[in-house]
Short mmCIF file of C-alpha atoms in Angstrom, two decimals:
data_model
loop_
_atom_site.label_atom_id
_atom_site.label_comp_id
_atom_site.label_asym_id
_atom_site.label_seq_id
_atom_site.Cartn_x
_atom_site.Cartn_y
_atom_site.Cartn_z
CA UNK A 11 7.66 156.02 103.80
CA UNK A 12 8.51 152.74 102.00
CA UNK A 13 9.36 153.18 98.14
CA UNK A 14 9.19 149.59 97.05
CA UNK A 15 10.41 145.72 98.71
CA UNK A 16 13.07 145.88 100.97
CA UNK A 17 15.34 143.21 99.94
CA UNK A 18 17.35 141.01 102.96
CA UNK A 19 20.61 143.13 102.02
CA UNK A 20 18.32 146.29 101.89
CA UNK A 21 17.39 145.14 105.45
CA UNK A 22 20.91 144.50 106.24
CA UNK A 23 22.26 147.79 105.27
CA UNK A 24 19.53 149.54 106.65
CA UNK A 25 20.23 148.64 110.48
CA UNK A 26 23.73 149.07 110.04
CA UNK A 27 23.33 152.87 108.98
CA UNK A 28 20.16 153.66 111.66
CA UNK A 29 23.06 152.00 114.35
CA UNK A 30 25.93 154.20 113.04
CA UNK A 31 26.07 156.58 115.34
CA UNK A 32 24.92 153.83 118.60
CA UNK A 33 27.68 152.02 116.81
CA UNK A 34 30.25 154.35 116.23
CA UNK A 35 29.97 155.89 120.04
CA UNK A 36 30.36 152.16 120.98
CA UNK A 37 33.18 151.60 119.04
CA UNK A 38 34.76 154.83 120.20
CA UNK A 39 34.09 154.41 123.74
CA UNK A 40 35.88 150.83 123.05
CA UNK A 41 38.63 152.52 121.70
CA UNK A 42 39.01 155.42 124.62
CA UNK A 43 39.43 152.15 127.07
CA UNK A 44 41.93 150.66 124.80
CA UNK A 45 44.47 154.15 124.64
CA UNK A 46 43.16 154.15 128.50
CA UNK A 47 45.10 150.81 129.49
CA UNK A 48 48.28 151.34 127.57
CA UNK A 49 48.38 154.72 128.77
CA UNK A 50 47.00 155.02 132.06
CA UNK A 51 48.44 152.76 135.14
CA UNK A 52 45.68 153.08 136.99
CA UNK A 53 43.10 152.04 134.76
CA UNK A 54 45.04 149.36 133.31
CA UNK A 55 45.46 148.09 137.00
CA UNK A 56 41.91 148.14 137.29
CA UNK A 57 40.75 146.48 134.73
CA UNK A 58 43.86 144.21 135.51
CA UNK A 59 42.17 143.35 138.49
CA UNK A 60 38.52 142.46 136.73
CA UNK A 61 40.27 139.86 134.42
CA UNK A 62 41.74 138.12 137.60
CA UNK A 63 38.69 138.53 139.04
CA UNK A 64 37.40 136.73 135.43
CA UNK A 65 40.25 133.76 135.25
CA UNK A 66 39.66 132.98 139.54
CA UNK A 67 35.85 132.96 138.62
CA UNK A 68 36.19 131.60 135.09
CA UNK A 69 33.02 129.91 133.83
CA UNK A 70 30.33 131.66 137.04
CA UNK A 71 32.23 135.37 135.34
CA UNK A 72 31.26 134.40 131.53
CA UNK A 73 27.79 132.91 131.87
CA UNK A 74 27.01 135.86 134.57
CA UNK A 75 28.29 138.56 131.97
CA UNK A 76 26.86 136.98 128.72
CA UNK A 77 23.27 136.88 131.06
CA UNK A 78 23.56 140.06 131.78
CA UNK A 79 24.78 141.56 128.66
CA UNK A 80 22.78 139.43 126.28
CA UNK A 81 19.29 138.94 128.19
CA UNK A 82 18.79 141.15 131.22
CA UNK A 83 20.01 144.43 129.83
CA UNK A 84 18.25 144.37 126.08
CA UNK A 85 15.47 143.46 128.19
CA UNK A 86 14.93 146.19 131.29
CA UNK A 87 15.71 148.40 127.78
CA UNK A 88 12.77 147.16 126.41
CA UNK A 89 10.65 147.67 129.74
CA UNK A 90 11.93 150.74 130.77
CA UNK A 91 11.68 152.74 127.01
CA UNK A 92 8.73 150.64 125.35
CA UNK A 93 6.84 149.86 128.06
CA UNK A 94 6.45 152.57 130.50
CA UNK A 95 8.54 150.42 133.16
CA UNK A 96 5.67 148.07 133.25
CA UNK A 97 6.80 144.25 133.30
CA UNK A 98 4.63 142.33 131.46
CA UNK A 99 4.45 138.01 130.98
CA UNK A 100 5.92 137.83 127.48
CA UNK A 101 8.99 139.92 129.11
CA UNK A 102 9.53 136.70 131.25
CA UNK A 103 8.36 134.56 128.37
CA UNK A 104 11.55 136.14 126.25
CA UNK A 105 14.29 135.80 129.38
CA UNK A 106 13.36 131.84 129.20
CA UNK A 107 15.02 131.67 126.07
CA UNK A 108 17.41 134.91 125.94
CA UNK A 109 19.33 133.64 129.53
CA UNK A 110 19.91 130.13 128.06
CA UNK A 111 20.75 131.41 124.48
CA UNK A 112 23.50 133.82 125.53
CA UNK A 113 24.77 131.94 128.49
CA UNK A 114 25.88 129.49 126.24
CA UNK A 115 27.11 131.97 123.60
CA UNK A 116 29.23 133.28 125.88
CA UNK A 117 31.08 130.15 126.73
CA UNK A 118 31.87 129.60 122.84
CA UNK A 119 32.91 132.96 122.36
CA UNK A 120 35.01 132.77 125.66
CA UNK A 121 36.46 128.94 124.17
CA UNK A 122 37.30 130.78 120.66
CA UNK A 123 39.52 133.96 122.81
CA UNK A 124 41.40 131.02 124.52
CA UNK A 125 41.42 128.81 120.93
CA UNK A 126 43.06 131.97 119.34
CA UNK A 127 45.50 132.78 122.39
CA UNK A 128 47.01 129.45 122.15
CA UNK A 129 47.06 129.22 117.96
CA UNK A 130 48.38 132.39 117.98
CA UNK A 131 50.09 133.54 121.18
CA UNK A 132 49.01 136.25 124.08
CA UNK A 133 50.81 138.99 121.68
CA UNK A 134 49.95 142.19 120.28
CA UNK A 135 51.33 142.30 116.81
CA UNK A 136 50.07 143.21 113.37
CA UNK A 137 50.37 139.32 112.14
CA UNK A 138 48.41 138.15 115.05
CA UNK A 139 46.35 141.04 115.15
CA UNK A 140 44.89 140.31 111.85
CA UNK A 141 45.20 136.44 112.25
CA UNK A 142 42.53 136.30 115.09
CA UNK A 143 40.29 138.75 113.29
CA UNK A 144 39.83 136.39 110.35
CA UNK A 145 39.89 133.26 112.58
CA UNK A 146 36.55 135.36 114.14
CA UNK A 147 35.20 137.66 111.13
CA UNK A 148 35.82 135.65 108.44
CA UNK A 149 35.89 132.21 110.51
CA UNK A 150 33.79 131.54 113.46
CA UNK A 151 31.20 134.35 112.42
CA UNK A 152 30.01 133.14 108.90
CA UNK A 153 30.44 129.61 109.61
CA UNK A 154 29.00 129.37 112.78
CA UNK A 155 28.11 132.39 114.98
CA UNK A 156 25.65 134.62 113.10
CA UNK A 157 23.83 131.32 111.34
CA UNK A 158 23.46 129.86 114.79
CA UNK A 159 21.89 133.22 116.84
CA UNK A 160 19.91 133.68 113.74
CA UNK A 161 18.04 130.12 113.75
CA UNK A 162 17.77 130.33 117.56
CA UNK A 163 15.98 134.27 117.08
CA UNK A 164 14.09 132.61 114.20
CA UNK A 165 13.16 129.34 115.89
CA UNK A 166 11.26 131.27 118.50
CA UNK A 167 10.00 133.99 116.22
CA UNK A 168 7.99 131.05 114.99
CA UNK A 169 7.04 129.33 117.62
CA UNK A 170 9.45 126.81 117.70
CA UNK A 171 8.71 125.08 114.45
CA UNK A 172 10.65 122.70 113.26
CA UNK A 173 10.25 123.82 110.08
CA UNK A 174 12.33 127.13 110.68
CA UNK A 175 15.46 124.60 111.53
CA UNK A 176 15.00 122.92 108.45
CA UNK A 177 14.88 126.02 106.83
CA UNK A 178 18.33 127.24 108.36
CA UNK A 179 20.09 124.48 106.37
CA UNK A 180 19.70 125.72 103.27
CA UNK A 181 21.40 127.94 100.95
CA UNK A 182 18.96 130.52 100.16
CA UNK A 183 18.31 131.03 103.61
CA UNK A 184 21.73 131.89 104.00
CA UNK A 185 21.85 133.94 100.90
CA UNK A 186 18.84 136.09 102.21
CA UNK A 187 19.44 135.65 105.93
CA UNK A 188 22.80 135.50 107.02
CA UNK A 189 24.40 137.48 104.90
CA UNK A 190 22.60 140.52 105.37
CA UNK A 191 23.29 140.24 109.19
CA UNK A 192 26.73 139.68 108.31
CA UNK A 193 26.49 142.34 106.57
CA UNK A 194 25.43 144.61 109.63
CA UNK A 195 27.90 142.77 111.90
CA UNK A 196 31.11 143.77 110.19
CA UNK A 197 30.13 146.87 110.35
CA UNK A 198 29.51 147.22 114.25
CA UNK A 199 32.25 144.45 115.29
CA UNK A 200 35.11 144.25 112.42
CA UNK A 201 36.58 147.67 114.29
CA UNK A 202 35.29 146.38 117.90
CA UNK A 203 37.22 143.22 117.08
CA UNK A 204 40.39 144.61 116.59
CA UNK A 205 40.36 146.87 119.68
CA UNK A 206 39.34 143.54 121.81
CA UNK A 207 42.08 141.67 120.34
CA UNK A 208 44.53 144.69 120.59
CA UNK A 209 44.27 143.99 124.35
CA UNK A 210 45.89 140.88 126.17
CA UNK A 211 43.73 137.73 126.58
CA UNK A 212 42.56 137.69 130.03
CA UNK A 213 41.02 141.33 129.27
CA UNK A 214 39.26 140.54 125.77
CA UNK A 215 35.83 139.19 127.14
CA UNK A 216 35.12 141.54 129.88
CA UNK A 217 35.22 144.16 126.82
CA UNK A 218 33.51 142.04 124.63
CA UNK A 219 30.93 141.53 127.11
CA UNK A 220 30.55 145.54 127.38
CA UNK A 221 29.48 145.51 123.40
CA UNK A 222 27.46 142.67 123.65
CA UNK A 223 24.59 144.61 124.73
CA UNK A 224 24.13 147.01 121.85
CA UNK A 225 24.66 143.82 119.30
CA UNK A 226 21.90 142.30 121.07
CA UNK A 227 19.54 144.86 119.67
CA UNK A 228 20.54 145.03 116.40
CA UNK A 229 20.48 141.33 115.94
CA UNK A 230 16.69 141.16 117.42
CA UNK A 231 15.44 143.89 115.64
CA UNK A 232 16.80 142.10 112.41
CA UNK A 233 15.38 138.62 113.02
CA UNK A 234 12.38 140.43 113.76
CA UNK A 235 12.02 142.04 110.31
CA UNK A 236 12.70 138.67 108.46
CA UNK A 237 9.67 137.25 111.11
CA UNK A 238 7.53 140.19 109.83
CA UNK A 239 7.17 141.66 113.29
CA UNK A 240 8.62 145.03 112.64
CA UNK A 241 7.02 147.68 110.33
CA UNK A 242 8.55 148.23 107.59
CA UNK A 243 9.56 151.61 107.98
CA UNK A 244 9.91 151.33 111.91
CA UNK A 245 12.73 153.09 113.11
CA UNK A 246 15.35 151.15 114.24
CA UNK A 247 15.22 150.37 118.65
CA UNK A 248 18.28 152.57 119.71
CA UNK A 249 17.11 155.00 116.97
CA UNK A 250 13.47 155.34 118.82
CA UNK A 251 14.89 155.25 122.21
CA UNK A 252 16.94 158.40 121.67
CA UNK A 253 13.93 160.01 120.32
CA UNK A 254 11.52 159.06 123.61
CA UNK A 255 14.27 160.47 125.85
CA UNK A 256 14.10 164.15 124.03
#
């Protein structure tokens, strides 16, 4: 039951804690691949063999997987655990805008793996390590990445007013917007991010396409609050999904 306003942070906070455990199994399975291709042959040959499979098929592989991962998964999850398995129009109303949205985010985060390979080297070392996680945390995230997939979220939320990419340009909407949901992203991805960039290049997006998914969620279900279209004690999407399967 709500106990007063909710501030942005408030919001922030909250869906990082209801996705702490989504998140932390996420982040662990993340991990249990990374000890899995330094110490396992076989498994490192294998997923060897999906980031050739990525640099032969280089721009088809990272629009497919950002598709998938961004728009077609978050999507059947909605269908298949909100729904009742029943597709309905709005469901192909929201893949016109999800498929372009994270096709193209995929390139740019794809562009920013290869930008850091080459300002820092194809190395695994604390120094470069720690380098491309501020280049992307501290960098490409706050600067770029979470004000971006917020206005896009918001643009539609609002039926593509103009007014909401006005809005985006100012500084209390990045006070009350984006930093909550940076908030909630360091959480998830600060530890993701240095597993993904504990790996060699030609491996990092594959993985980061695995995570994409749950972020996905947690970004929707915040841009949703802000648009009013949540509750405001609704339980969080991953939260109410476990809770249908019991």
């Amino acid at each position: 039951m709500a106990t007063g306003k909710r501030t942005p942070l408030t919001i922030g906070w909250e869906a990082a804690r209801a996705n702490a455990v989504p998140g932390f199994i996420l982040q662990a399975a993340m991990l249990a691949v990374l000890i899995a291709f330094y110490g396992t042959k076989h498994f490192a040959g294998w997923l060897g063999q999906l980031a050739e499979f990525k640099q032969q098929h280089s721009l088809p592989f990272v629009v497919a997987a950002g598709i998938t991962a961004g728009a077609l998964l978050p999507e059947l999850f909605v269908v298949f655990f909100f729904q009742k398995g029943k597709w309905h129009r709005q469901n192909f109303r929201n893949l016109t805008f999800t498929v372009p949205t994270w096709a193209i985010d995929a390139i740019l985060v794809d562009l920013m793996y290869r930008a850091n390979a080459i300002w820092f080297g194809d190395v695994v070392t604390i120094p470069v390590l720690l380098a491309k996680i501020c280049v992307d945390q501290l960098g490409y995230n706050p600067f770029f990445a979470a004000p971006a997939e917020v206005l896009v979220y918001e643009w539609k939320n609002e039926g593509f007013s103009l007014a909401s990419v006005r809005r985006a340009f100012t500084w209390s909407h990045y006070r009350d917007k984006i930093v909550p949901t940076l908030f909630a992203t360091w959480v998830v991805w600060g530890p993701l991010m240095a597993i993904i960039y504990a790996l060699p290049y030609p491996v990092q997006f594959p993985l980061f396409s695995l995570a994409l998914t749950f972020w996905v969620l947690l970004l929707t279900y915040m841009t949703n609050r802000f648009a009013g279209k949540v509750e405001a004690d609704a339980v969080l999407a991953l939260a109410v999904a476990d809770q249908m399967r019991e």
